[in-house]
XYZ file of N, CA and C in Angstrom:
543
model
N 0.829 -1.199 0.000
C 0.000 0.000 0.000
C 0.872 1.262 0.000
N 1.983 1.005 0.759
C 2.855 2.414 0.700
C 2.981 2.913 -0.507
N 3.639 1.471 -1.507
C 4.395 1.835 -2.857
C 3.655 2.317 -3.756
N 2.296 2.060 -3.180
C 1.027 2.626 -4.094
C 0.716 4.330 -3.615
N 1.303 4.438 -2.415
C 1.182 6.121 -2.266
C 2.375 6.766 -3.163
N 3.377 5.997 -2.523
C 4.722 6.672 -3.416
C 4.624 6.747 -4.593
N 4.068 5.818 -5.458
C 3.581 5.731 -7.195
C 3.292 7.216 -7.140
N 1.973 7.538 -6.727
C 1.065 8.419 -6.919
C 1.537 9.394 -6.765
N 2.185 9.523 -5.251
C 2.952 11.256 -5.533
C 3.790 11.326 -6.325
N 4.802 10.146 -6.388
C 5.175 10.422 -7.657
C 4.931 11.045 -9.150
N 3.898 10.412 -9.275
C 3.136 10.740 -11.134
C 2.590 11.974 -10.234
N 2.012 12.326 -9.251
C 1.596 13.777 -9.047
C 2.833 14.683 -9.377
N 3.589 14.578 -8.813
C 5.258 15.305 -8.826
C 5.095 15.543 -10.524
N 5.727 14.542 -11.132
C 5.817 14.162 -12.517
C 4.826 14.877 -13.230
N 3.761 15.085 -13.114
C 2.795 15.645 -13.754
C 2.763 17.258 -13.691
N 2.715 17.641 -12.393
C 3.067 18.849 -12.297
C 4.379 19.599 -12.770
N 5.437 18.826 -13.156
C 6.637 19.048 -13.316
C 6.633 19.292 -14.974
N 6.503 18.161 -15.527
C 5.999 18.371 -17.090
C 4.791 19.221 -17.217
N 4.049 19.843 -16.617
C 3.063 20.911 -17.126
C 4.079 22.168 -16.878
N 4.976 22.140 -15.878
C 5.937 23.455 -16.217
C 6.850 23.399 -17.283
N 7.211 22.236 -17.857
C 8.071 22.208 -18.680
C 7.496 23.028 -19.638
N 6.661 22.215 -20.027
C 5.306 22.588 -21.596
C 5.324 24.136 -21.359
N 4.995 24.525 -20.015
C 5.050 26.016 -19.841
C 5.960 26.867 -20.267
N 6.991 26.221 -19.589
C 8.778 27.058 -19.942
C 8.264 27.354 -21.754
N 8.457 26.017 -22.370
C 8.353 25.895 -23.840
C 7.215 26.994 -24.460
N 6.159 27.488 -23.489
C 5.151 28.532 -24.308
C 5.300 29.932 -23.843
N 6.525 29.917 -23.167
C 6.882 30.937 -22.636
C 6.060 31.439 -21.503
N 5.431 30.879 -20.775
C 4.192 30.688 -19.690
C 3.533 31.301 -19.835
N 2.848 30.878 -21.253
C 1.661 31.216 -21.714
C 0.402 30.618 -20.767
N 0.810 29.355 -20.365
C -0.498 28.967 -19.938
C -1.158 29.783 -18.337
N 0.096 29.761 -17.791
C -0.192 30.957 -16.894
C -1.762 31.978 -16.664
N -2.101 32.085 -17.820
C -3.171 32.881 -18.062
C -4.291 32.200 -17.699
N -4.749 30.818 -17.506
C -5.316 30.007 -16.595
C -5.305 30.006 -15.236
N -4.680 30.227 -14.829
C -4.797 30.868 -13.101
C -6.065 31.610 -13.034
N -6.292 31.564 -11.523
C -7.219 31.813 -11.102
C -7.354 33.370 -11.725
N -8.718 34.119 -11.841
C -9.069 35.005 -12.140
C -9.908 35.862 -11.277
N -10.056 36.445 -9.806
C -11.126 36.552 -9.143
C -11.942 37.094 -9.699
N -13.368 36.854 -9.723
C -14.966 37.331 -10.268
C -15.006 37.196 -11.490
N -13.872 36.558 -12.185
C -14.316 36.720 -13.565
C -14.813 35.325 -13.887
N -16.097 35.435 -14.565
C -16.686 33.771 -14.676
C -16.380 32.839 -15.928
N -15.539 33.054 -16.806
C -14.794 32.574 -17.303
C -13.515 31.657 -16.664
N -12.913 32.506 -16.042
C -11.752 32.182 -14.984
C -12.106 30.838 -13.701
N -13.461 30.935 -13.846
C -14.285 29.820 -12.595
C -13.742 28.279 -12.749
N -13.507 27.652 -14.505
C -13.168 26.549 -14.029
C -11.830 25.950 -13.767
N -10.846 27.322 -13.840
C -9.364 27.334 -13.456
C -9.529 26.957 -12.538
N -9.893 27.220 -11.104
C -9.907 26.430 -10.058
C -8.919 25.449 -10.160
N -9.368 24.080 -10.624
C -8.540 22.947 -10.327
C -7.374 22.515 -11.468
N -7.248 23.749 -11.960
C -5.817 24.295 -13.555
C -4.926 24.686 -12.477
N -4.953 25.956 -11.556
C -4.282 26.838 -11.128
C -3.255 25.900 -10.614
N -3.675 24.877 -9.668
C -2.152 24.552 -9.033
C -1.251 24.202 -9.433
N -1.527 23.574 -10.935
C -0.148 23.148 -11.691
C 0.126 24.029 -12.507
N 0.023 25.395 -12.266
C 1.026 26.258 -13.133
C 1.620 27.304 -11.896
N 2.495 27.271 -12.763
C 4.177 27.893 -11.494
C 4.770 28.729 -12.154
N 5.195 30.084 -11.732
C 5.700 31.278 -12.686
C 7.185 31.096 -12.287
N 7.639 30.081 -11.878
C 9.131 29.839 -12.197
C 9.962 28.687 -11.490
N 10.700 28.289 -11.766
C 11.649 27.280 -11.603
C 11.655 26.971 -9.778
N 12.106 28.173 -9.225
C 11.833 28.606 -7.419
C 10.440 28.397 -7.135
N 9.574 29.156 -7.819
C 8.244 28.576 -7.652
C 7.649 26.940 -7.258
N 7.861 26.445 -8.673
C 8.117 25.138 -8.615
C 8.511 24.439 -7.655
N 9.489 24.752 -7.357
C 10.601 23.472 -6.496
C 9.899 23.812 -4.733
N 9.739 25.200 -4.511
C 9.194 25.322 -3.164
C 7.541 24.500 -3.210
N 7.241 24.463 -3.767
C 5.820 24.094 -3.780
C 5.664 22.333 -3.830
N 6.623 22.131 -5.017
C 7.040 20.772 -4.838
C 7.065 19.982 -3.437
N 8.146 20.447 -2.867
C 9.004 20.139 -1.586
C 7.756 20.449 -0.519
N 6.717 21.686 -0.212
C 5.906 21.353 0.662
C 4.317 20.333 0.551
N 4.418 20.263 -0.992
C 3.630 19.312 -1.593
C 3.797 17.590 -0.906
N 4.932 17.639 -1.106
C 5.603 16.078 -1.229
C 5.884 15.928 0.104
N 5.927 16.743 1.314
C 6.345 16.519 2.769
C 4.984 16.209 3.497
N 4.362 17.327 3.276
C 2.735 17.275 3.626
C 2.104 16.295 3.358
N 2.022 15.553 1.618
C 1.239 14.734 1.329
C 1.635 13.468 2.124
N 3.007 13.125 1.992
C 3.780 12.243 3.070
C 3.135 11.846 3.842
N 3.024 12.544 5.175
C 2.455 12.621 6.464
C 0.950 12.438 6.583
N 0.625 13.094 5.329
C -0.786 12.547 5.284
C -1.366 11.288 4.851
N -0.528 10.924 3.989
C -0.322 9.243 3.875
C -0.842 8.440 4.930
N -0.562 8.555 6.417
C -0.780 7.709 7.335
C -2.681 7.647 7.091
N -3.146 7.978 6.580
C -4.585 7.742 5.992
C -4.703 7.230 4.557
N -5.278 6.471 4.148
C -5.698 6.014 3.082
C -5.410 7.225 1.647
N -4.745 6.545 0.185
C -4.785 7.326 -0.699
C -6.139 8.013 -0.847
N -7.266 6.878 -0.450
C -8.785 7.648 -1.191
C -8.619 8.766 -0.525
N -8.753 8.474 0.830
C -8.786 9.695 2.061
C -8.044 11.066 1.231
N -6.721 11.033 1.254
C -5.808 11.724 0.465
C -6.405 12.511 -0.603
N -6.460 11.562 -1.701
C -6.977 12.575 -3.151
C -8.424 13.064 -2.625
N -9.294 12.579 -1.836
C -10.464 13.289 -1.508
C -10.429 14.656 -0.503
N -9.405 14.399 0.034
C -9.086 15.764 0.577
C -8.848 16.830 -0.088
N -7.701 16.371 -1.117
C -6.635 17.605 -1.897
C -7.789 18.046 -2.867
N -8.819 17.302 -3.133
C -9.951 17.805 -3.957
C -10.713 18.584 -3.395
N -11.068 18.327 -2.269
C -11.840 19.076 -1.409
C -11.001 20.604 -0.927
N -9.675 20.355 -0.313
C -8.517 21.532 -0.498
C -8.599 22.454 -1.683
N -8.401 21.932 -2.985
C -8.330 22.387 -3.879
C -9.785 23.280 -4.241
N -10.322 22.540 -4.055
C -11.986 23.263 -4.248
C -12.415 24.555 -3.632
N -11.947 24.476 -2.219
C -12.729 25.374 -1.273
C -11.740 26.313 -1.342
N -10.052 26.256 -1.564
C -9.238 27.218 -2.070
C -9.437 27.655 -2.980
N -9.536 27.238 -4.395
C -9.852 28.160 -5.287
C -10.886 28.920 -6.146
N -11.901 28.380 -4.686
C -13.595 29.242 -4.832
C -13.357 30.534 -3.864
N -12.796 29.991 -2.863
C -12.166 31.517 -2.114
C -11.866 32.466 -2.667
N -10.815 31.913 -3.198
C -9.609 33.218 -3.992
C -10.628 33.855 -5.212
N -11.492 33.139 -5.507
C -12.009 33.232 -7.009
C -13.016 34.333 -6.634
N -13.682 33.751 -5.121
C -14.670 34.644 -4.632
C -13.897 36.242 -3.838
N -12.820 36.248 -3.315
C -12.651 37.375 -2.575
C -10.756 38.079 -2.673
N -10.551 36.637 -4.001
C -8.675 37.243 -3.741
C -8.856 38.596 -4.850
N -7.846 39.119 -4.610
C -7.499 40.110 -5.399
C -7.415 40.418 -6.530
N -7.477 41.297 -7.681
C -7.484 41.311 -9.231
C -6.122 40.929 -9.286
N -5.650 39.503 -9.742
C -4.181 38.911 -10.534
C -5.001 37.584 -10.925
N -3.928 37.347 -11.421
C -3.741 35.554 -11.772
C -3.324 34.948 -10.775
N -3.512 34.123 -9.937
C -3.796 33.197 -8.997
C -3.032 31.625 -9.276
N -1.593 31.771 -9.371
C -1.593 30.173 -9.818
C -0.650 29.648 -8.992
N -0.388 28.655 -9.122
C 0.631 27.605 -7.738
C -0.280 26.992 -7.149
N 0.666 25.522 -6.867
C -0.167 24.509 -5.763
C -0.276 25.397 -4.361
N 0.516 26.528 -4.309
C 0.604 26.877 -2.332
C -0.871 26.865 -1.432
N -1.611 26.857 -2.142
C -2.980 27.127 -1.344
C -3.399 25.818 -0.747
N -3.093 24.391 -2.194
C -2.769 23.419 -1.560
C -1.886 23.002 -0.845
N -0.767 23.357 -0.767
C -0.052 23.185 0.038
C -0.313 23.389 1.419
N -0.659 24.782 1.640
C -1.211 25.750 3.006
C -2.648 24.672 3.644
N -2.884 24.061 2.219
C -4.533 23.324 2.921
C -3.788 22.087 3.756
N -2.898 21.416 3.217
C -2.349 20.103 3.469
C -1.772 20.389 4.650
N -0.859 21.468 4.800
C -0.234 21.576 6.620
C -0.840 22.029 7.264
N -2.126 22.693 7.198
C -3.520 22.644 8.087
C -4.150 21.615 8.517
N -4.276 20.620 7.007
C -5.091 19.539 7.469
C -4.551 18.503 8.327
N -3.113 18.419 8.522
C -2.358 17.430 9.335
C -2.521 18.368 10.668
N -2.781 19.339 10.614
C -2.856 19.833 12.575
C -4.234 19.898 12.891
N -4.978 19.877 12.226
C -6.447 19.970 12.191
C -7.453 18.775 12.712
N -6.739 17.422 11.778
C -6.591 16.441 12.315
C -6.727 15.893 13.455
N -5.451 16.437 13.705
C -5.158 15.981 15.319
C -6.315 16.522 16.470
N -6.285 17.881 16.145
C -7.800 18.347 16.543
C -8.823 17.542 16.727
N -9.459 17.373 15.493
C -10.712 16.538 15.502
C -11.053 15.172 15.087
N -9.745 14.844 15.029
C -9.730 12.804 15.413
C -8.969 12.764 17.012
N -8.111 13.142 17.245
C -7.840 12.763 18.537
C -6.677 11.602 18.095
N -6.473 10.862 17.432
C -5.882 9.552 17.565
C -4.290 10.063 17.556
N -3.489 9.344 18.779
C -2.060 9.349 18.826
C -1.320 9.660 17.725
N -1.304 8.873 16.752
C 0.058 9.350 15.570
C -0.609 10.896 14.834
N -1.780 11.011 14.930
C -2.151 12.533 14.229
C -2.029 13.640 15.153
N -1.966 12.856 16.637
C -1.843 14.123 17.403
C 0.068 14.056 17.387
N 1.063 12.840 16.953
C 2.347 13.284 16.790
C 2.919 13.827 15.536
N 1.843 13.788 14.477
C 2.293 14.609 13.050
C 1.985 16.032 13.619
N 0.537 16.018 13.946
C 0.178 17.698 14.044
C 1.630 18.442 14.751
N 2.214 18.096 15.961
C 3.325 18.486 16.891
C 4.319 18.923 15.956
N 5.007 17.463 14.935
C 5.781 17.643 14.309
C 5.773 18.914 13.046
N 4.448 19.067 12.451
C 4.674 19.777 11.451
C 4.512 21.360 12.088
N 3.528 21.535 13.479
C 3.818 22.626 14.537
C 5.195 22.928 14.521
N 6.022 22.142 15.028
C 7.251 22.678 15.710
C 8.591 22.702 14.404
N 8.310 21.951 13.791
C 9.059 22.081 12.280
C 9.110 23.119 11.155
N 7.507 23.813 11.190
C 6.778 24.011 9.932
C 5.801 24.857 10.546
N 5.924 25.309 11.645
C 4.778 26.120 12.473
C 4.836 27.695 11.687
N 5.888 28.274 11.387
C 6.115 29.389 10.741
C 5.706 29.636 9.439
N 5.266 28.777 9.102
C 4.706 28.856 7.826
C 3.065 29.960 7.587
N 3.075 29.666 9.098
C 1.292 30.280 9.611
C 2.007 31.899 8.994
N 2.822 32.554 9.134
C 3.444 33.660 8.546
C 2.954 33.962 6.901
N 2.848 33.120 6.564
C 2.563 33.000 4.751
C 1.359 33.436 4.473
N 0.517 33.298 5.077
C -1.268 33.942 4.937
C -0.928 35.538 5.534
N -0.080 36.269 5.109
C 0.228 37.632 5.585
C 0.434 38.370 4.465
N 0.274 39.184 3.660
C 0.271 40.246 2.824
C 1.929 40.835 2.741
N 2.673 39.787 1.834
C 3.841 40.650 1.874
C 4.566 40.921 0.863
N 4.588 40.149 0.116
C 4.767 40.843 -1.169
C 3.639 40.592 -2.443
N 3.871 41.314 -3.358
C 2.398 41.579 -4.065
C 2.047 40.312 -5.301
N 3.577 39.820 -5.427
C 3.692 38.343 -6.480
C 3.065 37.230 -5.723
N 2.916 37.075 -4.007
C 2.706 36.068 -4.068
C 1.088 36.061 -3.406
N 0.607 34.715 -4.210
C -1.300 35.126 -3.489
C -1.129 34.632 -1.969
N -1.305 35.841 -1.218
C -0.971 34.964 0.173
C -2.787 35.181 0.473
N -3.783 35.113 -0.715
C -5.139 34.914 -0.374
C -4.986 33.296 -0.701
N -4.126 32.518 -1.454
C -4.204 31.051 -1.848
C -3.658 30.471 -0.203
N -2.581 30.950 0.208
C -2.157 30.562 1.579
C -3.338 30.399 2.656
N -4.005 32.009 2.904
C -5.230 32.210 3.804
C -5.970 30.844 3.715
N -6.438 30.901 2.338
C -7.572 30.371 2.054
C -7.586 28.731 2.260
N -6.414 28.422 1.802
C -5.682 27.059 2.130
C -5.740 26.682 3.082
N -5.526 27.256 4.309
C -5.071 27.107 5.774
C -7.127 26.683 5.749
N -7.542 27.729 5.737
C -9.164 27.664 6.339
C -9.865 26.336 5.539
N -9.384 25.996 4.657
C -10.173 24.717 3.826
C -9.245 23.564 3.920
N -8.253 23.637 4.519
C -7.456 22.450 4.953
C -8.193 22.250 6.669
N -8.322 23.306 7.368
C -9.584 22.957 8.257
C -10.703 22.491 8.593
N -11.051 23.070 7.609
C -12.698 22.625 7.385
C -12.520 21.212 6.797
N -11.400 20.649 5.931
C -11.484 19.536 5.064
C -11.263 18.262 6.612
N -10.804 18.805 7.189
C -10.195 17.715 8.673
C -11.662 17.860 9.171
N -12.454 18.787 9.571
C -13.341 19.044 10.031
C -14.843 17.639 9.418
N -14.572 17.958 8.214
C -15.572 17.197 7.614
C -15.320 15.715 7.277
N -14.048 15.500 7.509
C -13.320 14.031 7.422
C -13.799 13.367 9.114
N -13.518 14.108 10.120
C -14.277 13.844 10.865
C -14.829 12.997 11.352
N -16.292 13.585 10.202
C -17.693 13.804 10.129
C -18.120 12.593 9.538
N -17.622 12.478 8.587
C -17.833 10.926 7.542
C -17.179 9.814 7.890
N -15.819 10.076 8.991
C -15.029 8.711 9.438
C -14.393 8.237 8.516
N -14.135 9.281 7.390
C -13.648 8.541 5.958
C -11.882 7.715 6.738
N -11.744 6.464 6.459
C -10.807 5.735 6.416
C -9.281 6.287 5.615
């Protein structure tokens, strides 16, 4: 079952990685798919936005909290997993869509921001030992990250961060709720 998570982030990695390539190659044209706030055209970017990255640094940071987070979240079932990051993905980029700012909106970070929420969130509202020792770990490791939902520079959507954090909550919240395995 592990090698079947590792597959997956893998080809997730892989996938996201070759959609920047293709990008590099159009000169990041596709870019223009990112989120759009209020514009209803822009609505079904939503689940486009996270795999486009306005650069190489982009990329690789997003990667790296992608692939640590999803990790840890592993200790639950893949379904569990992709039903989350869908659910992450969803409620992040109806947020941003509904209240972020006039730009383009693109990068996994919102997922990202949802995923190290949802491992402390967790711990919250399951209670069970190893989620209450991830939540600690990614606290005391990765706790500074809560810094990123702050307005600081104007390139990066720190409404995808906000928004991430609050629907990586709610996504633990509602996992919960269903007992999903």
């Amino acid at each position: 079952m592990l090698t079947q998570k590792i597959r997956f982030l893998f080809s997730l990695c892989a996938l996201i990685i070759v959609v920047h390539v293709v990008n590099i190659f159009l000169q990041y044209r596709l870019n223009q798919y990112g989120i759009q706030p209020r514009q209803l055209p822009s609505l079904w970017t939503i689940f486009i936005a996270p795999f486009l990255h306005g650069s190489i640094y982009h990329l690789a940071n997003n990667l790296m909290g992608l692939c640590l987070f999803s990790s840890l979240y592993f200790v639950h079932s893949l379904k569990r997993y992709v039903y989350s990051s869908i659910i992450i993905i969803a409620i992040t980029g109806g947020l941003v869509w509904l209240f972020g700012r006039n730009a383009t909106h693109i990068g996994a970070s919102g997922w990202v921001f949802g995923l190290w929420s949802l491992c402390i969130a967790t711990a919250w509202f399951e209670r069970r030992f190893l989620n209450i020792v991830i939540a600690l770990f990614v606290i005391l490791f990765y706790g500074g990250l809560i810094y990123g939902v702050l307005p600081r520079d104007a390139r990066v959507s720190f409404e995808s961060h906000l928004f991430g954090v609050i629907a990586g909550a709610l996504c633990a919240y509602i996992n919960s709720k269903r007992k999903l395995k």
